[in-house]
Amino acid sequence: MSDAIKSKSVPIDPAKVPQRELSTGATMPAVGLGTFGSDHVTAGQVAEAVTGAAAVGYRHFDCASVYGNEPEVGASLQAILRNGIKREELWITSKLWNDKHGENDVIASCRKSLADLRLDYLDLYLIHWPFPNFHPPHCDVTSRSPDARPYIHENYMKTWRKMEELVGLGLVRHIGTSNMTVPKLKLVLRDARIKPAVNEMELHPHFQQPELFKFVLDNGIQPIGYCPIGSPGRPERDRTPEDTTPTEDPVIREIAQRHGINAAEVCIKWAVQRGQTPIPFSVHHYRENLECVTSDPLTGEEMRAIAAIDRNCRLIKGQVFLWKDGQTWEALWDTNGEVTPP
């Protein structure tokens, strides 16, 4: 057996993976496996990826009820724990979906995710989107719900109070936000009893969100970055003509060639060294995505070169959550610096 093949058969030591310290003092692995399989990966394939990822050294798994695969992922987690990995070695996240923001739904939805994932507690539970707007699975981006609502802070805080209650019940260790903006987070930080531990947000070399990134770090909130390589597997319905692909950027490709790795690994190295926690999903390349952050870091010059290729290119625009006819997706993201009014 060649040395290269041998090295691929040896698990990556989880202790070599960088860690993030949260405001509570808890630590979270700085690379996780996302479990959104989009439209082209079955729940069974996602579950197999979770099993394989744990075997090669992953300890952080990012789940959500809306992904439709928590029962299958839960079976994998149960097998992982039976095989000797301790529960306290894992970091498991799930998320509250938009149609469960009601005060009577939050705790029940969390309990459902716990039952599906076969866990007694979650390390992190997020409000997936700040909008309580339902849309059917696989709908087109032009789809609009007649019951769609804007962000109403008083209502969001009612949901947040129930998230805080989950901590008191011992069902979750940390709570956090996702797909938020600076204006919305300012209001939450003002009114929350338990501050968000993390904010999950789209982050990749072509969408670096410097203002929001700095804001969360300045306020003791850890940024978790989805779409860290530009989400090449995202559904066709989520694509627009102006989208760009960071893994095809000449700067990323040149750095990849210099290090003898692929472009996706450059994006993940950059993310971890910048200070965010990427959660790439892959059925086949999850080992490389973890292993790349344990050695051969990017140079300061390379980090600066990537900082210079930000194109402000948001890939996940959230059009289905719009609440008025004639709105553009920018209304969801408070681009004028204030929460978009109803």
Short mmCIF file of N, CA, C and O in Angstrom, two decimals, residues 161-265:
data_model
loop_
_atom_site.label_atom_id
_atom_site.label_comp_id
_atom_site.label_asym_id
_atom_site.label_seq_id
_atom_site.Cartn_x
_atom_site.Cartn_y
_atom_site.Cartn_z
N ARG A 161 -37.75 34.19 23.15
CA ARG A 161 -37.99 33.84 24.56
C ARG A 161 -38.19 32.33 24.72
O ARG A 161 -37.73 31.75 25.72
N LYS A 162 -38.82 31.72 23.74
CA LYS A 162 -38.99 30.27 23.79
C LYS A 162 -37.66 29.55 23.53
O LYS A 162 -37.39 28.49 24.10
N MET A 163 -36.83 30.14 22.70
CA MET A 163 -35.48 29.60 22.50
C MET A 163 -34.70 29.66 23.82
O MET A 163 -34.01 28.70 24.20
N GLU A 164 -34.83 30.77 24.52
CA GLU A 164 -34.17 30.90 25.82
C GLU A 164 -34.71 29.85 26.80
O GLU A 164 -33.95 29.28 27.60
N GLU A 165 -35.99 29.58 26.71
CA GLU A 165 -36.60 28.57 27.58
C GLU A 165 -36.01 27.19 27.32
O GLU A 165 -35.84 26.39 28.25
N LEU A 166 -35.68 26.91 26.07
CA LEU A 166 -35.06 25.63 25.73
C LEU A 166 -33.74 25.43 26.48
O LEU A 166 -33.40 24.31 26.87
N VAL A 167 -32.99 26.52 26.63
CA VAL A 167 -31.74 26.44 27.39
C VAL A 167 -32.04 26.08 28.84
O VAL A 167 -31.40 25.20 29.43
N GLY A 168 -33.03 26.74 29.41
CA GLY A 168 -33.41 26.46 30.79
C GLY A 168 -33.89 25.04 30.99
O GLY A 168 -33.67 24.44 32.06
N LEU A 169 -34.51 24.48 29.97
CA LEU A 169 -35.00 23.10 30.05
C LEU A 169 -33.88 22.07 29.87
O LEU A 169 -34.11 20.87 30.06
N GLY A 170 -32.71 22.54 29.46
CA GLY A 170 -31.60 21.61 29.22
C GLY A 170 -31.67 20.89 27.89
O GLY A 170 -30.90 19.97 27.64
N LEU A 171 -32.57 21.33 27.02
CA LEU A 171 -32.71 20.68 25.72
C LEU A 171 -31.67 21.18 24.72
O LEU A 171 -31.32 20.48 23.77
N VAL A 172 -31.19 22.39 24.91
CA VAL A 172 -30.13 22.94 24.06
C VAL A 172 -29.11 23.64 24.95
O VAL A 172 -29.45 24.19 26.00
N ARG A 173 -27.86 23.64 24.52
CA ARG A 173 -26.78 24.28 25.28
C ARG A 173 -26.58 25.74 24.86
O ARG A 173 -26.20 26.57 25.68
N HIS A 174 -26.80 26.01 23.57
CA HIS A 174 -26.61 27.36 23.04
C HIS A 174 -27.72 27.65 22.03
O HIS A 174 -28.23 26.73 21.39
N ILE A 175 -28.05 28.92 21.90
CA ILE A 175 -29.02 29.33 20.89
C ILE A 175 -28.39 30.41 20.01
O ILE A 175 -27.46 31.11 20.44
N GLY A 176 -28.91 30.52 18.80
CA GLY A 176 -28.31 31.48 17.89
C GLY A 176 -29.26 31.87 16.78
O GLY A 176 -30.40 31.40 16.69
N THR A 177 -28.76 32.74 15.92
CA THR A 177 -29.52 33.30 14.82
C THR A 177 -28.94 32.82 13.50
O THR A 177 -27.84 32.27 13.45
N SER A 178 -29.68 33.06 12.44
CA SER A 178 -29.22 32.68 11.11
C SER A 178 -29.87 33.62 10.10
O SER A 178 -31.01 34.04 10.28
N ASN A 179 -29.14 33.95 9.06
CA ASN A 179 -29.65 34.81 7.99
C ASN A 179 -30.13 36.17 8.53
O ASN A 179 -31.13 36.71 8.07
N MET A 180 -29.38 36.69 9.48
CA MET A 180 -29.72 37.98 10.08
C MET A 180 -28.90 39.11 9.45
O MET A 180 -28.00 38.87 8.63
N THR A 181 -29.23 40.32 9.86
CA THR A 181 -28.54 41.52 9.40
C THR A 181 -28.10 42.32 10.62
O THR A 181 -28.57 42.08 11.73
N VAL A 182 -27.24 43.30 10.40
CA VAL A 182 -26.80 44.14 11.51
C VAL A 182 -27.98 44.84 12.19
O VAL A 182 -28.09 44.80 13.42
N PRO A 183 -28.89 45.49 11.44
CA PRO A 183 -30.00 46.16 12.14
C PRO A 183 -30.86 45.20 12.97
O PRO A 183 -31.27 45.55 14.08
N LYS A 184 -31.13 44.02 12.47
CA LYS A 184 -31.93 43.06 13.23
C LYS A 184 -31.17 42.57 14.46
O LYS A 184 -31.73 42.46 15.56
N LEU A 185 -29.88 42.28 14.30
CA LEU A 185 -29.09 41.78 15.43
C LEU A 185 -28.94 42.83 16.52
O LEU A 185 -28.92 42.50 17.72
N LYS A 186 -28.86 44.08 16.15
CA LYS A 186 -28.79 45.14 17.16
C LYS A 186 -30.02 45.10 18.07
O LYS A 186 -29.90 45.24 19.30
N LEU A 187 -31.18 44.88 17.48
CA LEU A 187 -32.41 44.81 18.27
C LEU A 187 -32.42 43.57 19.16
O LEU A 187 -32.81 43.63 20.33
N VAL A 188 -31.98 42.45 18.62
CA VAL A 188 -31.96 41.21 19.41
C VAL A 188 -30.99 41.35 20.57
O VAL A 188 -31.30 40.98 21.72
N LEU A 189 -29.81 41.89 20.31
CA LEU A 189 -28.82 42.06 21.38
C LEU A 189 -29.34 43.01 22.46
O LEU A 189 -29.04 42.84 23.64
N ARG A 190 -30.10 43.99 22.06
CA ARG A 190 -30.67 44.93 23.02
C ARG A 190 -31.66 44.24 23.96
O ARG A 190 -31.71 44.54 25.16
N ASP A 191 -32.45 43.30 23.41
CA ASP A 191 -33.59 42.77 24.15
C ASP A 191 -33.43 41.34 24.66
O ASP A 191 -34.24 40.89 25.47
N ALA A 192 -32.42 40.64 24.21
CA ALA A 192 -32.29 39.22 24.58
C ALA A 192 -31.76 39.07 26.01
O ALA A 192 -30.89 39.81 26.45
N ARG A 193 -32.29 38.10 26.70
CA ARG A 193 -31.73 37.71 28.01
C ARG A 193 -30.52 36.83 27.79
O ARG A 193 -29.49 37.00 28.45
N ILE A 194 -30.63 35.88 26.88
CA ILE A 194 -29.49 35.06 26.46
C ILE A 194 -29.08 35.52 25.07
O ILE A 194 -29.88 35.45 24.13
N LYS A 195 -27.87 36.02 24.93
CA LYS A 195 -27.40 36.54 23.65
C LYS A 195 -27.17 35.40 22.67
O LYS A 195 -26.81 34.28 23.06
N PRO A 196 -27.31 35.66 21.37
CA PRO A 196 -26.98 34.64 20.38
C PRO A 196 -25.51 34.23 20.50
O PRO A 196 -24.63 35.09 20.58
N ALA A 197 -25.28 32.93 20.50
CA ALA A 197 -23.90 32.43 20.57
C ALA A 197 -23.24 32.46 19.20
O ALA A 197 -22.03 32.65 19.08
N VAL A 198 -24.06 32.27 18.16
CA VAL A 198 -23.55 32.29 16.79
C VAL A 198 -24.56 32.97 15.89
O VAL A 198 -25.74 33.11 16.23
N ASN A 199 -24.08 33.38 14.73
CA ASN A 199 -24.96 33.76 13.63
C ASN A 199 -24.49 33.00 12.40
O ASN A 199 -23.33 33.09 12.00
N GLU A 200 -25.40 32.20 11.85
CA GLU A 200 -25.05 31.46 10.63
C GLU A 200 -25.41 32.33 9.44
O GLU A 200 -26.50 32.90 9.37
N MET A 201 -24.51 32.42 8.48
CA MET A 201 -24.65 33.39 7.40
C MET A 201 -23.89 32.90 6.17
O MET A 201 -22.94 32.10 6.28
N GLU A 202 -24.29 33.36 5.01
CA GLU A 202 -23.57 33.00 3.80
C GLU A 202 -22.21 33.70 3.80
O GLU A 202 -22.14 34.92 3.95
N LEU A 203 -21.16 32.93 3.62
CA LEU A 203 -19.80 33.47 3.61
C LEU A 203 -18.93 32.66 2.66
O LEU A 203 -18.80 31.44 2.82
N HIS A 204 -18.36 33.33 1.69
CA HIS A 204 -17.39 32.71 0.78
C HIS A 204 -16.56 33.83 0.16
O HIS A 204 -16.87 35.02 0.35
N PRO A 205 -15.50 33.53 -0.56
CA PRO A 205 -14.62 34.60 -1.05
C PRO A 205 -15.30 35.65 -1.92
O PRO A 205 -14.83 36.79 -1.98
N HIS A 206 -16.40 35.30 -2.59
CA HIS A 206 -17.12 36.28 -3.39
C HIS A 206 -18.25 36.97 -2.61
O HIS A 206 -18.94 37.82 -3.16
N PHE A 207 -18.45 36.58 -1.34
CA PHE A 207 -19.45 37.23 -0.50
C PHE A 207 -18.95 37.20 0.94
O PHE A 207 -19.30 36.34 1.74
N GLN A 208 -18.11 38.18 1.26
CA GLN A 208 -17.38 38.17 2.53
C GLN A 208 -18.11 38.91 3.65
O GLN A 208 -17.74 38.79 4.82
N GLN A 209 -19.13 39.67 3.33
CA GLN A 209 -19.95 40.39 4.32
C GLN A 209 -19.11 41.06 5.41
O GLN A 209 -19.30 40.80 6.62
N PRO A 210 -18.18 41.93 5.07
CA PRO A 210 -17.25 42.47 6.07
C PRO A 210 -17.93 43.21 7.22
O PRO A 210 -17.50 43.10 8.37
N GLU A 211 -19.00 43.95 6.93
CA GLU A 211 -19.65 44.71 8.01
C GLU A 211 -20.32 43.77 9.01
O GLU A 211 -20.13 43.91 10.22
N LEU A 212 -21.10 42.82 8.51
CA LEU A 212 -21.78 41.88 9.40
C LEU A 212 -20.77 40.98 10.11
O LEU A 212 -20.91 40.69 11.30
N PHE A 213 -19.76 40.56 9.39
CA PHE A 213 -18.71 39.71 9.97
C PHE A 213 -18.04 40.41 11.16
O PHE A 213 -17.89 39.83 12.24
N LYS A 214 -17.68 41.66 10.97
CA LYS A 214 -17.04 42.42 12.05
C LYS A 214 -18.02 42.63 13.20
O LYS A 214 -17.65 42.52 14.38
N PHE A 215 -19.28 42.93 12.88
CA PHE A 215 -20.26 43.20 13.91
C PHE A 215 -20.45 41.99 14.83
O PHE A 215 -20.47 42.13 16.06
N VAL A 216 -20.60 40.81 14.24
CA VAL A 216 -20.84 39.64 15.10
C VAL A 216 -19.62 39.35 15.97
O VAL A 216 -19.76 39.08 17.18
N LEU A 217 -18.44 39.43 15.41
CA LEU A 217 -17.24 39.18 16.21
C LEU A 217 -17.09 40.22 17.32
O LEU A 217 -16.75 39.89 18.46
N ASP A 218 -17.36 41.48 17.01
CA ASP A 218 -17.25 42.54 18.01
C ASP A 218 -18.24 42.35 19.15
O ASP A 218 -18.03 42.87 20.26
N ASN A 219 -19.31 41.60 18.89
CA ASN A 219 -20.34 41.39 19.90
C ASN A 219 -20.30 39.97 20.49
O ASN A 219 -21.28 39.53 21.10
N GLY A 220 -19.17 39.31 20.33
CA GLY A 220 -19.00 38.00 20.95
C GLY A 220 -19.83 36.90 20.33
O GLY A 220 -20.11 35.88 20.99
N ILE A 221 -20.22 37.08 19.07
CA ILE A 221 -21.01 36.09 18.35
C ILE A 221 -20.11 35.42 17.31
O ILE A 221 -19.44 36.10 16.54
N GLN A 222 -20.10 34.09 17.30
CA GLN A 222 -19.26 33.38 16.34
C GLN A 222 -19.97 33.27 14.99
O GLN A 222 -21.13 32.86 14.93
N PRO A 223 -19.30 33.63 13.90
CA PRO A 223 -19.91 33.47 12.57
C PRO A 223 -19.70 32.06 12.03
O PRO A 223 -18.58 31.56 11.97
N ILE A 224 -20.80 31.41 11.68
CA ILE A 224 -20.75 30.14 10.96
C ILE A 224 -21.11 30.43 9.51
O ILE A 224 -22.11 31.09 9.24
N GLY A 225 -20.30 29.95 8.59
CA GLY A 225 -20.49 30.30 7.19
C GLY A 225 -21.02 29.15 6.35
O GLY A 225 -20.36 28.12 6.21
N TYR A 226 -22.23 29.35 5.80
CA TYR A 226 -22.70 28.35 4.84
C TYR A 226 -22.34 28.78 3.41
O TYR A 226 -21.91 29.89 3.17
N CYS A 227 -22.47 27.86 2.48
CA CYS A 227 -22.00 28.06 1.09
C CYS A 227 -20.52 28.44 1.05
O CYS A 227 -20.13 29.34 0.29
N PRO A 228 -19.65 27.80 1.82
CA PRO A 228 -18.26 28.29 1.90
C PRO A 228 -17.47 28.14 0.61
O PRO A 228 -16.46 28.83 0.44
N ILE A 229 -17.93 27.26 -0.29
CA ILE A 229 -17.24 27.15 -1.58
C ILE A 229 -18.13 27.66 -2.72
O ILE A 229 -17.85 27.42 -3.89
N GLY A 230 -19.21 28.36 -2.36
CA GLY A 230 -20.09 28.93 -3.38
C GLY A 230 -21.25 28.05 -3.75
O GLY A 230 -21.92 28.29 -4.77
N SER A 231 -21.52 27.02 -2.96
CA SER A 231 -22.70 26.17 -3.14
C SER A 231 -22.91 25.71 -4.58
O SER A 231 -23.95 25.99 -5.20
N PRO A 232 -21.95 24.98 -5.14
CA PRO A 232 -22.11 24.51 -6.52
C PRO A 232 -23.30 23.57 -6.70
O PRO A 232 -23.80 23.42 -7.81
N GLY A 233 -23.75 22.94 -5.61
CA GLY A 233 -24.87 22.01 -5.72
C GLY A 233 -26.22 22.61 -5.41
O GLY A 233 -27.22 21.88 -5.32
N ARG A 234 -26.30 23.94 -5.27
CA ARG A 234 -27.59 24.54 -4.91
C ARG A 234 -28.60 24.33 -6.05
O ARG A 234 -28.22 24.21 -7.22
N PRO A 235 -29.88 24.31 -5.71
CA PRO A 235 -30.90 24.05 -6.73
C PRO A 235 -30.88 25.09 -7.84
O PRO A 235 -30.53 26.25 -7.63
N GLU A 236 -31.29 24.66 -9.03
CA GLU A 236 -31.37 25.57 -10.17
C GLU A 236 -32.27 26.76 -9.86
O GLU A 236 -32.02 27.87 -10.31
N ARG A 237 -33.33 26.52 -9.07
CA ARG A 237 -34.28 27.59 -8.77
C ARG A 237 -33.64 28.72 -7.96
O ARG A 237 -34.18 29.81 -7.89
N ASP A 238 -32.50 28.43 -7.31
CA ASP A 238 -31.82 29.44 -6.50
C ASP A 238 -30.72 30.17 -7.28
O ASP A 238 -30.00 30.99 -6.71
N ARG A 239 -30.60 29.90 -8.57
CA ARG A 239 -29.53 30.51 -9.35
C ARG A 239 -30.05 31.71 -10.14
O ARG A 239 -31.18 31.70 -10.64
N THR A 240 -29.22 32.73 -10.25
CA THR A 240 -29.56 33.90 -11.05
C THR A 240 -28.39 34.22 -11.98
O THR A 240 -27.24 33.82 -11.70
N PRO A 241 -28.64 34.92 -13.08
CA PRO A 241 -27.59 35.14 -14.08
C PRO A 241 -26.36 35.87 -13.54
O PRO A 241 -25.25 35.67 -14.05
N GLU A 242 -26.55 36.70 -12.51
CA GLU A 242 -25.42 37.48 -12.01
C GLU A 242 -24.55 36.72 -11.01
O GLU A 242 -23.53 37.24 -10.54
N ASP A 243 -24.92 35.48 -10.67
CA ASP A 243 -24.14 34.71 -9.71
C ASP A 243 -22.73 34.43 -10.23
O ASP A 243 -22.54 34.19 -11.43
N THR A 244 -21.77 34.45 -9.33
CA THR A 244 -20.40 34.08 -9.67
C THR A 244 -19.98 32.87 -8.86
O THR A 244 -20.65 32.47 -7.91
N THR A 245 -18.87 32.27 -9.24
CA THR A 245 -18.41 31.03 -8.64
C THR A 245 -17.01 31.21 -8.08
O THR A 245 -16.04 31.32 -8.85
N PRO A 246 -16.85 31.27 -6.76
CA PRO A 246 -15.52 31.54 -6.20
C PRO A 246 -14.47 30.50 -6.57
O PRO A 246 -13.29 30.84 -6.73
N THR A 247 -14.88 29.24 -6.73
CA THR A 247 -13.88 28.20 -7.04
C THR A 247 -13.35 28.34 -8.46
O THR A 247 -12.38 27.68 -8.82
N GLU A 248 -13.98 29.20 -9.27
CA GLU A 248 -13.48 29.44 -10.63
C GLU A 248 -12.70 30.75 -10.72
O GLU A 248 -12.20 31.10 -11.79
N ASP A 249 -12.58 31.44 -9.60
CA ASP A 249 -11.86 32.71 -9.60
C ASP A 249 -10.36 32.46 -9.86
O ASP A 249 -9.76 31.58 -9.24
N PRO A 250 -9.74 33.21 -10.75
CA PRO A 250 -8.32 32.99 -11.04
C PRO A 250 -7.42 33.09 -9.82
O PRO A 250 -6.43 32.37 -9.71
N VAL A 251 -7.75 33.99 -8.88
CA VAL A 251 -6.93 34.12 -7.66
C VAL A 251 -7.00 32.84 -6.83
O VAL A 251 -5.98 32.34 -6.35
N ILE A 252 -8.20 32.28 -6.68
CA ILE A 252 -8.36 31.04 -5.91
C ILE A 252 -7.65 29.90 -6.62
O ILE A 252 -6.95 29.09 -5.99
N ARG A 253 -7.79 29.82 -7.93
CA ARG A 253 -7.17 28.73 -8.69
C ARG A 253 -5.64 28.80 -8.63
O ARG A 253 -4.96 27.78 -8.53
N GLU A 254 -5.10 30.01 -8.69
CA GLU A 254 -3.64 30.16 -8.62
C GLU A 254 -3.11 29.72 -7.26
O GLU A 254 -2.09 29.02 -7.17
N ILE A 255 -3.82 30.10 -6.20
CA ILE A 255 -3.40 29.68 -4.85
C ILE A 255 -3.51 28.17 -4.71
O ILE A 255 -2.62 27.52 -4.13
N ALA A 256 -4.56 27.60 -5.27
CA ALA A 256 -4.75 26.15 -5.20
C ALA A 256 -3.59 25.42 -5.89
O ALA A 256 -3.04 24.44 -5.36
N GLN A 257 -3.21 25.92 -7.06
CA GLN A 257 -2.12 25.31 -7.79
C GLN A 257 -0.81 25.41 -7.01
O GLN A 257 -0.03 24.45 -6.95
N ARG A 258 -0.60 26.53 -6.36
CA ARG A 258 0.61 26.75 -5.59
C ARG A 258 0.71 25.76 -4.42
O ARG A 258 1.79 25.30 -4.07
N HIS A 259 -0.44 25.45 -3.81
CA HIS A 259 -0.45 24.55 -2.64
C HIS A 259 -0.67 23.08 -3.03
O HIS A 259 -0.61 22.21 -2.16
N GLY A 260 -0.96 22.83 -4.30
CA GLY A 260 -1.22 21.46 -4.73
C GLY A 260 -2.52 20.90 -4.19
O GLY A 260 -2.61 19.70 -3.88
N ILE A 261 -3.54 21.76 -4.08
CA ILE A 261 -4.85 21.35 -3.58
C ILE A 261 -5.92 21.85 -4.54
O ILE A 261 -5.60 22.51 -5.53
N ASN A 262 -7.19 21.52 -4.25
CA ASN A 262 -8.24 22.02 -5.14
C ASN A 262 -8.77 23.37 -4.65
O ASN A 262 -8.50 23.79 -3.52
N ALA A 263 -9.54 24.02 -5.51
CA ALA A 263 -10.01 25.37 -5.21
C ALA A 263 -10.93 25.40 -3.99
O ALA A 263 -10.92 26.37 -3.22
N ALA A 264 -11.73 24.35 -3.82
CA ALA A 264 -12.63 24.30 -2.66
C ALA A 264 -11.84 24.33 -1.36
O ALA A 264 -12.23 25.00 -0.39
N GLU A 265 -10.72 23.62 -1.32
CA GLU A 265 -9.90 23.60 -0.11
C GLU A 265 -9.31 24.97 0.20
O GLU A 265 -9.17 25.35 1.37
#
